[in-house]
mmCIF file of C-alpha atoms and ligand atoms in Angstrom:
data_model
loop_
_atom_site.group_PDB
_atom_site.id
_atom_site.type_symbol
_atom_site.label_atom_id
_atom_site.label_comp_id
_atom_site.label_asym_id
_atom_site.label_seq_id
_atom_site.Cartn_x
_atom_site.Cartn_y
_atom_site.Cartn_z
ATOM 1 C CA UNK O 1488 0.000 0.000 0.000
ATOM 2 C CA UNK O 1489 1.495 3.462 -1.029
ATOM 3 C CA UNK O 1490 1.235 5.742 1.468
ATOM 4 C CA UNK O 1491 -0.748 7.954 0.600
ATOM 5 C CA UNK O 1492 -3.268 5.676 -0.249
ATOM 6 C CA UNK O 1493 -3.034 4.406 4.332
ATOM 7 C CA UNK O 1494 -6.383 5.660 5.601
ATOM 8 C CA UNK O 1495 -6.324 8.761 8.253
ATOM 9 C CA UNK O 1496 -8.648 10.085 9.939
ATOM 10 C CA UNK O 1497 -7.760 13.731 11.323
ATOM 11 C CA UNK O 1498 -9.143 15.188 14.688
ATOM 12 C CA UNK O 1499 -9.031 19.016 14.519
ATOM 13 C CA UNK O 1500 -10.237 21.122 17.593
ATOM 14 C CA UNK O 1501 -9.539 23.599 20.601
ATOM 15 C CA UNK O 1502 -8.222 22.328 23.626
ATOM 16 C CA UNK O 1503 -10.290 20.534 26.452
ATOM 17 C CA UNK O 1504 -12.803 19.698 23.583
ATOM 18 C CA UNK O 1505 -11.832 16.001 24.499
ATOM 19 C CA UNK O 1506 -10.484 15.254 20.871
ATOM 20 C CA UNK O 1507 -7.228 13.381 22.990
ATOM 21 C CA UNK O 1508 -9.166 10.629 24.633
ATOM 22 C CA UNK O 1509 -11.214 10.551 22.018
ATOM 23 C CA UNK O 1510 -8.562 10.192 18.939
ATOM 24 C CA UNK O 1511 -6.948 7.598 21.068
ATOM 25 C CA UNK O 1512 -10.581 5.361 22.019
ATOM 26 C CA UNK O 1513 -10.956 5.791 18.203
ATOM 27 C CA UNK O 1514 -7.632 4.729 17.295
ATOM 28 C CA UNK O 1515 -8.270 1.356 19.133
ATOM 29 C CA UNK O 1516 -11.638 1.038 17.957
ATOM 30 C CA UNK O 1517 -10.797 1.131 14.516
ATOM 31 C CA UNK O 1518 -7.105 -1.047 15.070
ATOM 32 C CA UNK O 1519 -4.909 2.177 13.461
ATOM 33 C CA UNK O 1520 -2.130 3.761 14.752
ATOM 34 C CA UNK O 1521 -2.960 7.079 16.644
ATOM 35 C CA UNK O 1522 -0.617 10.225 16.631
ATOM 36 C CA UNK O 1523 -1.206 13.367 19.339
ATOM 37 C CA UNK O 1524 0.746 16.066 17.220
ATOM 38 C CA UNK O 1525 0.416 18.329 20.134
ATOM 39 C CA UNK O 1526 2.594 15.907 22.195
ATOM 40 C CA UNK O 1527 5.521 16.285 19.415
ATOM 41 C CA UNK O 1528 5.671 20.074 20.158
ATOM 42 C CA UNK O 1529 5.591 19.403 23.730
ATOM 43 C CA UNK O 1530 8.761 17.282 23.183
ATOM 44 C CA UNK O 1531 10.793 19.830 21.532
ATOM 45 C CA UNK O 1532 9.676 21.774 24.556
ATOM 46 C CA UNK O 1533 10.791 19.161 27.135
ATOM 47 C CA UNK O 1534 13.865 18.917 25.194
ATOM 48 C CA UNK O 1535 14.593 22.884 24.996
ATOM 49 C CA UNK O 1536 13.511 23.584 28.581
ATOM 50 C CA UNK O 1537 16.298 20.786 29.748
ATOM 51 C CA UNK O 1538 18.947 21.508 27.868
ATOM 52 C CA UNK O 1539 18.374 25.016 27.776
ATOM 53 C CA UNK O 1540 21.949 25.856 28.089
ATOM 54 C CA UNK O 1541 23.020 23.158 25.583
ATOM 55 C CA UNK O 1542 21.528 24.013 22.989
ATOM 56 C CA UNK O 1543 22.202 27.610 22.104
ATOM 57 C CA UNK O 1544 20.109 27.921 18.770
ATOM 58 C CA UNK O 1545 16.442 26.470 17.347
ATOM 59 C CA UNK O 1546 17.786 24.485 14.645
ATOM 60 C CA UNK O 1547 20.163 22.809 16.932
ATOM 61 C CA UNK O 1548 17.569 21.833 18.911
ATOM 62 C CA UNK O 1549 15.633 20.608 16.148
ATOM 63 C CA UNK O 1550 18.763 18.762 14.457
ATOM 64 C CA UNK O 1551 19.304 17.105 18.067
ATOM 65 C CA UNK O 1552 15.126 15.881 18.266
ATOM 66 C CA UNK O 1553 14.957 14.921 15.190
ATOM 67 C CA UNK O 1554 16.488 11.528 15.491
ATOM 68 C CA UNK O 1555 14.116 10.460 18.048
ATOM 69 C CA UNK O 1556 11.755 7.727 18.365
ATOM 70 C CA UNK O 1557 8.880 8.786 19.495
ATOM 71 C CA UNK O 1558 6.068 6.115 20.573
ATOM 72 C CA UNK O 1559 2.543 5.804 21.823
ATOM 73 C CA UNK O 1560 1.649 3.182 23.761
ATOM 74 C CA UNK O 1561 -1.758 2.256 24.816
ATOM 75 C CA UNK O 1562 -2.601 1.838 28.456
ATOM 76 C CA UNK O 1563 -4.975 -0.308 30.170
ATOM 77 C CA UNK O 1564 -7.075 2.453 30.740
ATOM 78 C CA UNK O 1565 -9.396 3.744 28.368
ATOM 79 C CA UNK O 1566 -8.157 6.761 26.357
ATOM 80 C CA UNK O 1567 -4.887 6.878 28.286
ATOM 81 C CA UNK O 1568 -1.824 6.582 26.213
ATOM 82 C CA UNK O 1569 1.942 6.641 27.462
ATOM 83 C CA UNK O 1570 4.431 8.416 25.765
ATOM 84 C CA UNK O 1571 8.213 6.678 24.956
ATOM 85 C CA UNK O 1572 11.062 8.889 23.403
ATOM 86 C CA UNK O 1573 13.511 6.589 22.626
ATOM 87 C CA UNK O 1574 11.905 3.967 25.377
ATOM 88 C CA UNK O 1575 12.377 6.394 28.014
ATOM 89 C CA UNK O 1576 8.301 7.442 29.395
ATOM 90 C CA UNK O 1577 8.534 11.052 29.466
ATOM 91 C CA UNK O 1578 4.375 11.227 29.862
ATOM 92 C CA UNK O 1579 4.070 13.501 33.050
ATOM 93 C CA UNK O 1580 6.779 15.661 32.370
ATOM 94 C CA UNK O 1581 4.908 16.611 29.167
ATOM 95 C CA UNK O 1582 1.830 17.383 31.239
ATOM 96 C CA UNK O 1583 3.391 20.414 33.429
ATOM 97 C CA UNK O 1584 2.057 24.413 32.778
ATOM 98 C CA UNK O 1585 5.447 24.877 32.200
ATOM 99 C CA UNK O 1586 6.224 22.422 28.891
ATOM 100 C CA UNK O 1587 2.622 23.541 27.562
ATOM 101 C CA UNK O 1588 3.263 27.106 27.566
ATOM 102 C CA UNK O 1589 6.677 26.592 25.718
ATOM 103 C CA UNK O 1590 5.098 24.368 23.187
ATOM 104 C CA UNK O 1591 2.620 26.718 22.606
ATOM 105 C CA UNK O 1592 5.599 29.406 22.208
ATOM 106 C CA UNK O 1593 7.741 27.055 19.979
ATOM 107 C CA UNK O 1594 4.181 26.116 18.109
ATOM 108 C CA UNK O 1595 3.718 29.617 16.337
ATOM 109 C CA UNK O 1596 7.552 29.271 14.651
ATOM 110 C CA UNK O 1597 7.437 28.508 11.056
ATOM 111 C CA UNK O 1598 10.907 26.385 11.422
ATOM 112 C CA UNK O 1599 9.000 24.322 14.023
ATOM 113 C CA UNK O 1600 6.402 23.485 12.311
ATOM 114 C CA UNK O 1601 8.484 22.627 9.138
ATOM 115 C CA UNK O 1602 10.773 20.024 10.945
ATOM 116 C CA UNK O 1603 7.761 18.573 12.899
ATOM 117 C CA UNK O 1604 5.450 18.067 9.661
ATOM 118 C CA UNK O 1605 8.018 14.938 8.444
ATOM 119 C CA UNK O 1606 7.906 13.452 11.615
ATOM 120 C CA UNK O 1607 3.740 13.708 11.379
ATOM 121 C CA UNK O 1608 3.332 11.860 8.048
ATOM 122 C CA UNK O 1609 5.917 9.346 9.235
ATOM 123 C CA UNK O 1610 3.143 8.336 11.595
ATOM 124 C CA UNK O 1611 0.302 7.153 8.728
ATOM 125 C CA UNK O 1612 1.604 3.419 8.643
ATOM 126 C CA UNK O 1613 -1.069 0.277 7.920
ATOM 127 C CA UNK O 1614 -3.437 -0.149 8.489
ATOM 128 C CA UNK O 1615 -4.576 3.585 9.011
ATOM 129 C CA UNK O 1616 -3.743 6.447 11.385
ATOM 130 C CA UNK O 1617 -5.938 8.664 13.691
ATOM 131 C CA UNK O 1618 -4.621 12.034 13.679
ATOM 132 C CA UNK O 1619 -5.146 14.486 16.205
ATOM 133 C CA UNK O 1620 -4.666 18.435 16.889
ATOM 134 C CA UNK O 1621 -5.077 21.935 15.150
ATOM 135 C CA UNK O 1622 -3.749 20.940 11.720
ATOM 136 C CA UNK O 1623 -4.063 18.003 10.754
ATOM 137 C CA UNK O 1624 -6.806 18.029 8.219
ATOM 138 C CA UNK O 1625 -6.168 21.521 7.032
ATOM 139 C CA UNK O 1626 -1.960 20.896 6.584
ATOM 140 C CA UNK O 1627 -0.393 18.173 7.888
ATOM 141 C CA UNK O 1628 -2.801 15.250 5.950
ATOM 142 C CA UNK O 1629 -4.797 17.276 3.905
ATOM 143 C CA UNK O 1630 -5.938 14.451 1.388
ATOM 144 C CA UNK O 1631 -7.474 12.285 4.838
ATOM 145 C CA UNK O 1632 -10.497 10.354 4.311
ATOM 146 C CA UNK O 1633 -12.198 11.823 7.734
ATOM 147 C CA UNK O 1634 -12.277 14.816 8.773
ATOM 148 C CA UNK O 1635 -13.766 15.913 12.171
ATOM 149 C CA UNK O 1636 -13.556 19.059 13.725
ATOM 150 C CA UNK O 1637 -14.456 18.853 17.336
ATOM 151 C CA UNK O 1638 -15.872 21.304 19.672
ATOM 152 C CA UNK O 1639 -17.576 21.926 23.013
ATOM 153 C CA UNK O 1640 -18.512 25.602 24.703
ATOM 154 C CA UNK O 1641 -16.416 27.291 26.126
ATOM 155 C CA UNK O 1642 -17.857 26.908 29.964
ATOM 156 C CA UNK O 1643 -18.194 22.936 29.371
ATOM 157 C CA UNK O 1644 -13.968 22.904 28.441
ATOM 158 C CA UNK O 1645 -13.574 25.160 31.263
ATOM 159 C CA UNK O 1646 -15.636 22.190 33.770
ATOM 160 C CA UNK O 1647 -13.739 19.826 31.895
ATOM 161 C CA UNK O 1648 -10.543 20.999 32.782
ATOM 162 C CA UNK O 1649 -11.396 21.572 36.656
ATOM 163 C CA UNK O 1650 -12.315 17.878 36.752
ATOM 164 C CA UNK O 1651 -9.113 17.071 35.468
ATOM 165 C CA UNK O 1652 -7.465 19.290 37.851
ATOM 166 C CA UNK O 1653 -9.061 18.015 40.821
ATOM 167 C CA UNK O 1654 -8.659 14.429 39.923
ATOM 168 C CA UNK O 1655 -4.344 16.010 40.284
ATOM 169 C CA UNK O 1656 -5.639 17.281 43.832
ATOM 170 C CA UNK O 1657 -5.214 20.995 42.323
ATOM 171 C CA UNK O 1658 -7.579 23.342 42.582
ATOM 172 C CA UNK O 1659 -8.999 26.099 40.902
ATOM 173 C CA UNK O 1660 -11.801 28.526 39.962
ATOM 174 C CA UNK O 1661 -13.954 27.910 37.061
ATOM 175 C CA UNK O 1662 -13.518 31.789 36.288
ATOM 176 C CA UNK O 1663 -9.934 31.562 35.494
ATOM 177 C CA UNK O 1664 -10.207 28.244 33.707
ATOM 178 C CA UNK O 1665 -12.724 29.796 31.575
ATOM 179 C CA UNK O 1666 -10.361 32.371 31.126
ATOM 180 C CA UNK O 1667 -7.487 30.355 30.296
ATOM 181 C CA UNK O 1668 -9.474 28.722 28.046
ATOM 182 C CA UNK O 1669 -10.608 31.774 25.634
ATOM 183 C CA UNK O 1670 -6.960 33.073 26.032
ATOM 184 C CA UNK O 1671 -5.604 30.156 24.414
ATOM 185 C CA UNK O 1672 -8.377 29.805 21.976
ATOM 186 C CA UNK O 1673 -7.675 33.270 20.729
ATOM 187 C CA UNK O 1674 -3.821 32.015 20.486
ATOM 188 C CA UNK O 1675 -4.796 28.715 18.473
ATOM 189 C CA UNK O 1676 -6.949 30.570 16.286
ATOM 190 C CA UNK O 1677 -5.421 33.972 15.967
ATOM 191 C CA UNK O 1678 -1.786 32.813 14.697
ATOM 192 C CA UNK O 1679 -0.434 33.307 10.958
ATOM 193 C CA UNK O 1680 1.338 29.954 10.511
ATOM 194 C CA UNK O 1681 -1.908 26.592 10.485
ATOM 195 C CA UNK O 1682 -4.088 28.766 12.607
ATOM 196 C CA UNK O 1683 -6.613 26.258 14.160
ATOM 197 C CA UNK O 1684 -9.360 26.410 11.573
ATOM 198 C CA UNK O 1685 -12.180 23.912 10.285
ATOM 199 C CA UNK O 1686 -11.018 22.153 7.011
ATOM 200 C CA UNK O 1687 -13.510 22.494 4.535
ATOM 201 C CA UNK O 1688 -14.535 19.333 3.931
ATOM 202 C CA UNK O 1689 -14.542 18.222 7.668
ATOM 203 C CA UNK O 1690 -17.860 17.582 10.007
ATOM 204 C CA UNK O 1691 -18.065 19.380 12.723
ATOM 205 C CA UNK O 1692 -18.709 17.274 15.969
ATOM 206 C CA UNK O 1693 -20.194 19.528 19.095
ATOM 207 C CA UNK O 1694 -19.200 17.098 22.337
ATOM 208 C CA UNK O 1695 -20.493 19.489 24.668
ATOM 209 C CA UNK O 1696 -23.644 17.376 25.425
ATOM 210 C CA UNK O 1697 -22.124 13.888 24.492
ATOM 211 C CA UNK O 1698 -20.374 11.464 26.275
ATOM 212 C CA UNK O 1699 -17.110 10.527 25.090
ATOM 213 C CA UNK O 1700 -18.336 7.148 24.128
ATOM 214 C CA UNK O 1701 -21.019 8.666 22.421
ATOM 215 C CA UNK O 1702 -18.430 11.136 20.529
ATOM 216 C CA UNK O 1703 -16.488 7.973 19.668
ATOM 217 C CA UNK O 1704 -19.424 5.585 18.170
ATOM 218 C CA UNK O 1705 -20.664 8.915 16.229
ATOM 219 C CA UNK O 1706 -17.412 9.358 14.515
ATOM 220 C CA UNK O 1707 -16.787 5.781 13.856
ATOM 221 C CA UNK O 1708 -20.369 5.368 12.362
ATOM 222 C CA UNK O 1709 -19.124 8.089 10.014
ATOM 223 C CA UNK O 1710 -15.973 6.343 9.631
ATOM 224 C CA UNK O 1711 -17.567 3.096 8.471
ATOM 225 C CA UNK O 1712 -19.978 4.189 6.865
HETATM 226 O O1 LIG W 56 -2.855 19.780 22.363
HETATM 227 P P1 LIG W 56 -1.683 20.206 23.214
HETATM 228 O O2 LIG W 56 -2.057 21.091 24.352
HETATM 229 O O3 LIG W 56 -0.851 19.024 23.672
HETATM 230 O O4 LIG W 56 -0.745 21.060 22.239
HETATM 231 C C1 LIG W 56 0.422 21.680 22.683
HETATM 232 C C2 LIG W 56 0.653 22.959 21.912
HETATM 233 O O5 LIG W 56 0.950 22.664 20.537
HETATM 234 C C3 LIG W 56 -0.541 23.907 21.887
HETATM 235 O O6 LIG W 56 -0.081 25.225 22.138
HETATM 236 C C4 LIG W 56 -1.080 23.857 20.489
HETATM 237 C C5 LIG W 56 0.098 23.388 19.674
HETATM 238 N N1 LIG W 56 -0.289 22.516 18.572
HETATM 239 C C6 LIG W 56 -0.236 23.009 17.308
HETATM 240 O O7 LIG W 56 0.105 24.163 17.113
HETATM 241 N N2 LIG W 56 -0.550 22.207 16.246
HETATM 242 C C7 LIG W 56 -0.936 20.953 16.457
HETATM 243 N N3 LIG W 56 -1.232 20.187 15.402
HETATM 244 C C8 LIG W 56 -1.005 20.428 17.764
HETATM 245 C C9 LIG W 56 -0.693 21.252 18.815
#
Protein backbone atom coordinates (compact mmCIF):
# COMPACT_ATOMS: atom_id res chain seq x y z
CA UNK A 1 0.00 0.00 0.00
CA UNK A 2 1.49 3.46 -1.03
CA UNK A 3 1.23 5.74 1.47
CA UNK A 4 -0.75 7.95 0.60
CA UNK A 5 -3.27 5.68 -0.25
CA UNK A 6 -3.03 4.41 4.33
CA UNK A 7 -6.38 5.66 5.60
CA UNK A 8 -6.32 8.76 8.25
CA UNK A 9 -8.65 10.09 9.94
CA UNK A 10 -7.76 13.73 11.32
CA UNK A 11 -9.14 15.19 14.69
CA UNK A 12 -9.03 19.02 14.52
CA UNK A 13 -10.24 21.12 17.59
CA UNK A 14 -9.54 23.60 20.60
CA UNK A 15 -8.22 22.33 23.63
CA UNK A 16 -10.29 20.53 26.45
CA UNK A 17 -12.80 19.70 23.58
CA UNK A 18 -11.83 16.00 24.50
CA UNK A 19 -10.48 15.25 20.87
CA UNK A 20 -7.23 13.38 22.99
CA UNK A 21 -9.17 10.63 24.63
CA UNK A 22 -11.21 10.55 22.02
CA UNK A 23 -8.56 10.19 18.94
CA UNK A 24 -6.95 7.60 21.07
CA UNK A 25 -10.58 5.36 22.02
CA UNK A 26 -10.96 5.79 18.20
CA UNK A 27 -7.63 4.73 17.30
CA UNK A 28 -8.27 1.36 19.13
CA UNK A 29 -11.64 1.04 17.96
CA UNK A 30 -10.80 1.13 14.52
CA UNK A 31 -7.11 -1.05 15.07
CA UNK A 32 -4.91 2.18 13.46
CA UNK A 33 -2.13 3.76 14.75
CA UNK A 34 -2.96 7.08 16.64
CA UNK A 35 -0.62 10.22 16.63
CA UNK A 36 -1.21 13.37 19.34
CA UNK A 37 0.75 16.07 17.22
CA UNK A 38 0.42 18.33 20.13
CA UNK A 39 2.59 15.91 22.20
CA UNK A 40 5.52 16.28 19.41
CA UNK A 41 5.67 20.07 20.16
CA UNK A 42 5.59 19.40 23.73
CA UNK A 43 8.76 17.28 23.18
CA UNK A 44 10.79 19.83 21.53
CA UNK A 45 9.68 21.77 24.56
CA UNK A 46 10.79 19.16 27.13
CA UNK A 47 13.86 18.92 25.19
CA UNK A 48 14.59 22.88 25.00
CA UNK A 49 13.51 23.58 28.58
CA UNK A 50 16.30 20.79 29.75
CA UNK A 51 18.95 21.51 27.87
CA UNK A 52 18.37 25.02 27.78
CA UNK A 53 21.95 25.86 28.09
CA UNK A 54 23.02 23.16 25.58
CA UNK A 55 21.53 24.01 22.99
CA UNK A 56 22.20 27.61 22.10
CA UNK A 57 20.11 27.92 18.77
CA UNK A 58 16.44 26.47 17.35
CA UNK A 59 17.79 24.48 14.65
CA UNK A 60 20.16 22.81 16.93
CA UNK A 61 17.57 21.83 18.91
CA UNK A 62 15.63 20.61 16.15
CA UNK A 63 18.76 18.76 14.46
CA UNK A 64 19.30 17.10 18.07
CA UNK A 65 15.13 15.88 18.27
CA UNK A 66 14.96 14.92 15.19
CA UNK A 67 16.49 11.53 15.49
CA UNK A 68 14.12 10.46 18.05
CA UNK A 69 11.76 7.73 18.36
CA UNK A 70 8.88 8.79 19.50
CA UNK A 71 6.07 6.11 20.57
CA UNK A 72 2.54 5.80 21.82
CA UNK A 73 1.65 3.18 23.76
CA UNK A 74 -1.76 2.26 24.82
CA UNK A 75 -2.60 1.84 28.46
CA UNK A 76 -4.98 -0.31 30.17
CA UNK A 77 -7.08 2.45 30.74
CA UNK A 78 -9.40 3.74 28.37
CA UNK A 79 -8.16 6.76 26.36
CA UNK A 80 -4.89 6.88 28.29
CA UNK A 81 -1.82 6.58 26.21
CA UNK A 82 1.94 6.64 27.46
CA UNK A 83 4.43 8.42 25.77
CA UNK A 84 8.21 6.68 24.96
CA UNK A 85 11.06 8.89 23.40
CA UNK A 86 13.51 6.59 22.63
CA UNK A 87 11.90 3.97 25.38
CA UNK A 88 12.38 6.39 28.01
CA UNK A 89 8.30 7.44 29.40
CA UNK A 90 8.53 11.05 29.47
CA UNK A 91 4.38 11.23 29.86
CA UNK A 92 4.07 13.50 33.05
CA UNK A 93 6.78 15.66 32.37
CA UNK A 94 4.91 16.61 29.17
CA UNK A 95 1.83 17.38 31.24
CA UNK A 96 3.39 20.41 33.43
CA UNK A 97 2.06 24.41 32.78
CA UNK A 98 5.45 24.88 32.20
CA UNK A 99 6.22 22.42 28.89
CA UNK A 100 2.62 23.54 27.56
CA UNK A 101 3.26 27.11 27.57
CA UNK A 102 6.68 26.59 25.72
CA UNK A 103 5.10 24.37 23.19
CA UNK A 104 2.62 26.72 22.61
CA UNK A 105 5.60 29.41 22.21
CA UNK A 106 7.74 27.06 19.98
CA UNK A 107 4.18 26.12 18.11
CA UNK A 108 3.72 29.62 16.34
CA UNK A 109 7.55 29.27 14.65
CA UNK A 110 7.44 28.51 11.06
CA UNK A 111 10.91 26.38 11.42
CA UNK A 112 9.00 24.32 14.02
CA UNK A 113 6.40 23.48 12.31
CA UNK A 114 8.48 22.63 9.14
CA UNK A 115 10.77 20.02 10.94
CA UNK A 116 7.76 18.57 12.90
CA UNK A 117 5.45 18.07 9.66
CA UNK A 118 8.02 14.94 8.44
CA UNK A 119 7.91 13.45 11.61
CA UNK A 120 3.74 13.71 11.38
CA UNK A 121 3.33 11.86 8.05
CA UNK A 122 5.92 9.35 9.23
CA UNK A 123 3.14 8.34 11.60
CA UNK A 124 0.30 7.15 8.73
CA UNK A 125 1.60 3.42 8.64
CA UNK A 126 -1.07 0.28 7.92
CA UNK A 127 -3.44 -0.15 8.49
CA UNK A 128 -4.58 3.58 9.01
CA UNK A 129 -3.74 6.45 11.38
CA UNK A 130 -5.94 8.66 13.69
CA UNK A 131 -4.62 12.03 13.68
CA UNK A 132 -5.15 14.49 16.20
CA UNK A 133 -4.67 18.44 16.89
CA UNK A 134 -5.08 21.94 15.15
CA UNK A 135 -3.75 20.94 11.72
CA UNK A 136 -4.06 18.00 10.75
CA UNK A 137 -6.81 18.03 8.22
CA UNK A 138 -6.17 21.52 7.03
CA UNK A 139 -1.96 20.90 6.58
CA UNK A 140 -0.39 18.17 7.89
CA UNK A 141 -2.80 15.25 5.95
CA UNK A 142 -4.80 17.28 3.91
CA UNK A 143 -5.94 14.45 1.39
CA UNK A 144 -7.47 12.28 4.84
CA UNK A 145 -10.50 10.35 4.31
CA UNK A 146 -12.20 11.82 7.73
CA UNK A 147 -12.28 14.82 8.77
CA UNK A 148 -13.77 15.91 12.17
CA UNK A 149 -13.56 19.06 13.72
CA UNK A 150 -14.46 18.85 17.34
CA UNK A 151 -15.87 21.30 19.67
CA UNK A 152 -17.58 21.93 23.01
CA UNK A 153 -18.51 25.60 24.70
CA UNK A 154 -16.42 27.29 26.13
CA UNK A 155 -17.86 26.91 29.96
CA UNK A 156 -18.19 22.94 29.37
CA UNK A 157 -13.97 22.90 28.44
CA UNK A 158 -13.57 25.16 31.26
CA UNK A 159 -15.64 22.19 33.77
CA UNK A 160 -13.74 19.83 31.90
CA UNK A 161 -10.54 21.00 32.78
CA UNK A 162 -11.40 21.57 36.66
CA UNK A 163 -12.31 17.88 36.75
CA UNK A 164 -9.11 17.07 35.47
CA UNK A 165 -7.46 19.29 37.85
CA UNK A 166 -9.06 18.01 40.82
CA UNK A 167 -8.66 14.43 39.92
CA UNK A 168 -4.34 16.01 40.28
CA UNK A 169 -5.64 17.28 43.83
CA UNK A 170 -5.21 21.00 42.32
CA UNK A 171 -7.58 23.34 42.58
CA UNK A 172 -9.00 26.10 40.90
CA UNK A 173 -11.80 28.53 39.96
CA UNK A 174 -13.95 27.91 37.06
CA UNK A 175 -13.52 31.79 36.29
CA UNK A 176 -9.93 31.56 35.49
CA UNK A 177 -10.21 28.24 33.71
CA UNK A 178 -12.72 29.80 31.58
CA UNK A 179 -10.36 32.37 31.13
CA UNK A 180 -7.49 30.35 30.30
CA UNK A 181 -9.47 28.72 28.05
CA UNK A 182 -10.61 31.77 25.63
CA UNK A 183 -6.96 33.07 26.03
CA UNK A 184 -5.60 30.16 24.41
CA UNK A 185 -8.38 29.81 21.98
CA UNK A 186 -7.68 33.27 20.73
CA UNK A 187 -3.82 32.01 20.49
CA UNK A 188 -4.80 28.72 18.47
CA UNK A 189 -6.95 30.57 16.29
CA UNK A 190 -5.42 33.97 15.97
CA UNK A 191 -1.79 32.81 14.70
CA UNK A 192 -0.43 33.31 10.96
CA UNK A 193 1.34 29.95 10.51
CA UNK A 194 -1.91 26.59 10.49
CA UNK A 195 -4.09 28.77 12.61
CA UNK A 196 -6.61 26.26 14.16
CA UNK A 197 -9.36 26.41 11.57
CA UNK A 198 -12.18 23.91 10.29
CA UNK A 199 -11.02 22.15 7.01
CA UNK A 200 -13.51 22.49 4.54
CA UNK A 201 -14.53 19.33 3.93
CA UNK A 202 -14.54 18.22 7.67
CA UNK A 203 -17.86 17.58 10.01
CA UNK A 204 -18.06 19.38 12.72
CA UNK A 205 -18.71 17.27 15.97
CA UNK A 206 -20.19 19.53 19.09
CA UNK A 207 -19.20 17.10 22.34
CA UNK A 208 -20.49 19.49 24.67
CA UNK A 209 -23.64 17.38 25.43
CA UNK A 210 -22.12 13.89 24.49
CA UNK A 211 -20.37 11.46 26.28
CA UNK A 212 -17.11 10.53 25.09
CA UNK A 213 -18.34 7.15 24.13
CA UNK A 214 -21.02 8.67 22.42
CA UNK A 215 -18.43 11.14 20.53
CA UNK A 216 -16.49 7.97 19.67
CA UNK A 217 -19.42 5.58 18.17
CA UNK A 218 -20.66 8.91 16.23
CA UNK A 219 -17.41 9.36 14.51
CA UNK A 220 -16.79 5.78 13.86
CA UNK A 221 -20.37 5.37 12.36
CA UNK A 222 -19.12 8.09 10.01
CA UNK A 223 -15.97 6.34 9.63
CA UNK A 224 -17.57 3.10 8.47
CA UNK A 225 -19.98 4.19 6.86
O1 LIG B 1 -2.85 19.78 22.36
P1 LIG B 1 -1.68 20.21 23.21
O2 LIG B 1 -2.06 21.09 24.35
O3 LIG B 1 -0.85 19.02 23.67
O4 LIG B 1 -0.75 21.06 22.24
C1 LIG B 1 0.42 21.68 22.68
C2 LIG B 1 0.65 22.96 21.91
O5 LIG B 1 0.95 22.66 20.54
C3 LIG B 1 -0.54 23.91 21.89
O6 LIG B 1 -0.08 25.23 22.14
C4 LIG B 1 -1.08 23.86 20.49
C5 LIG B 1 0.10 23.39 19.67
N1 LIG B 1 -0.29 22.52 18.57
C6 LIG B 1 -0.24 23.01 17.31
O7 LIG B 1 0.11 24.16 17.11
N2 LIG B 1 -0.55 22.21 16.25
C7 LIG B 1 -0.94 20.95 16.46
N3 LIG B 1 -1.23 20.19 15.40
C8 LIG B 1 -1.00 20.43 17.76
C9 LIG B 1 -0.69 21.25 18.82
Amino acid sequence: MSEATIPVVTIDGPAGSGKGTIAIQLAKQLGYHYLGSGTLYRILALYKLQRLREVDNLQALLDECEPLRIVFKPMQEEGVVQVLVDDEDVSDALRTEECAKEASQLAVRPQVREALLKKQLGFRMTPGLVAEGRDMGTVVFPDAGHKIYLTASAEERARRRQKQLRKQGISATLDRLLAEIRARDSLDKERPVSPLRPAADAVRVDSTDLSIVQVVEHIAALVQR
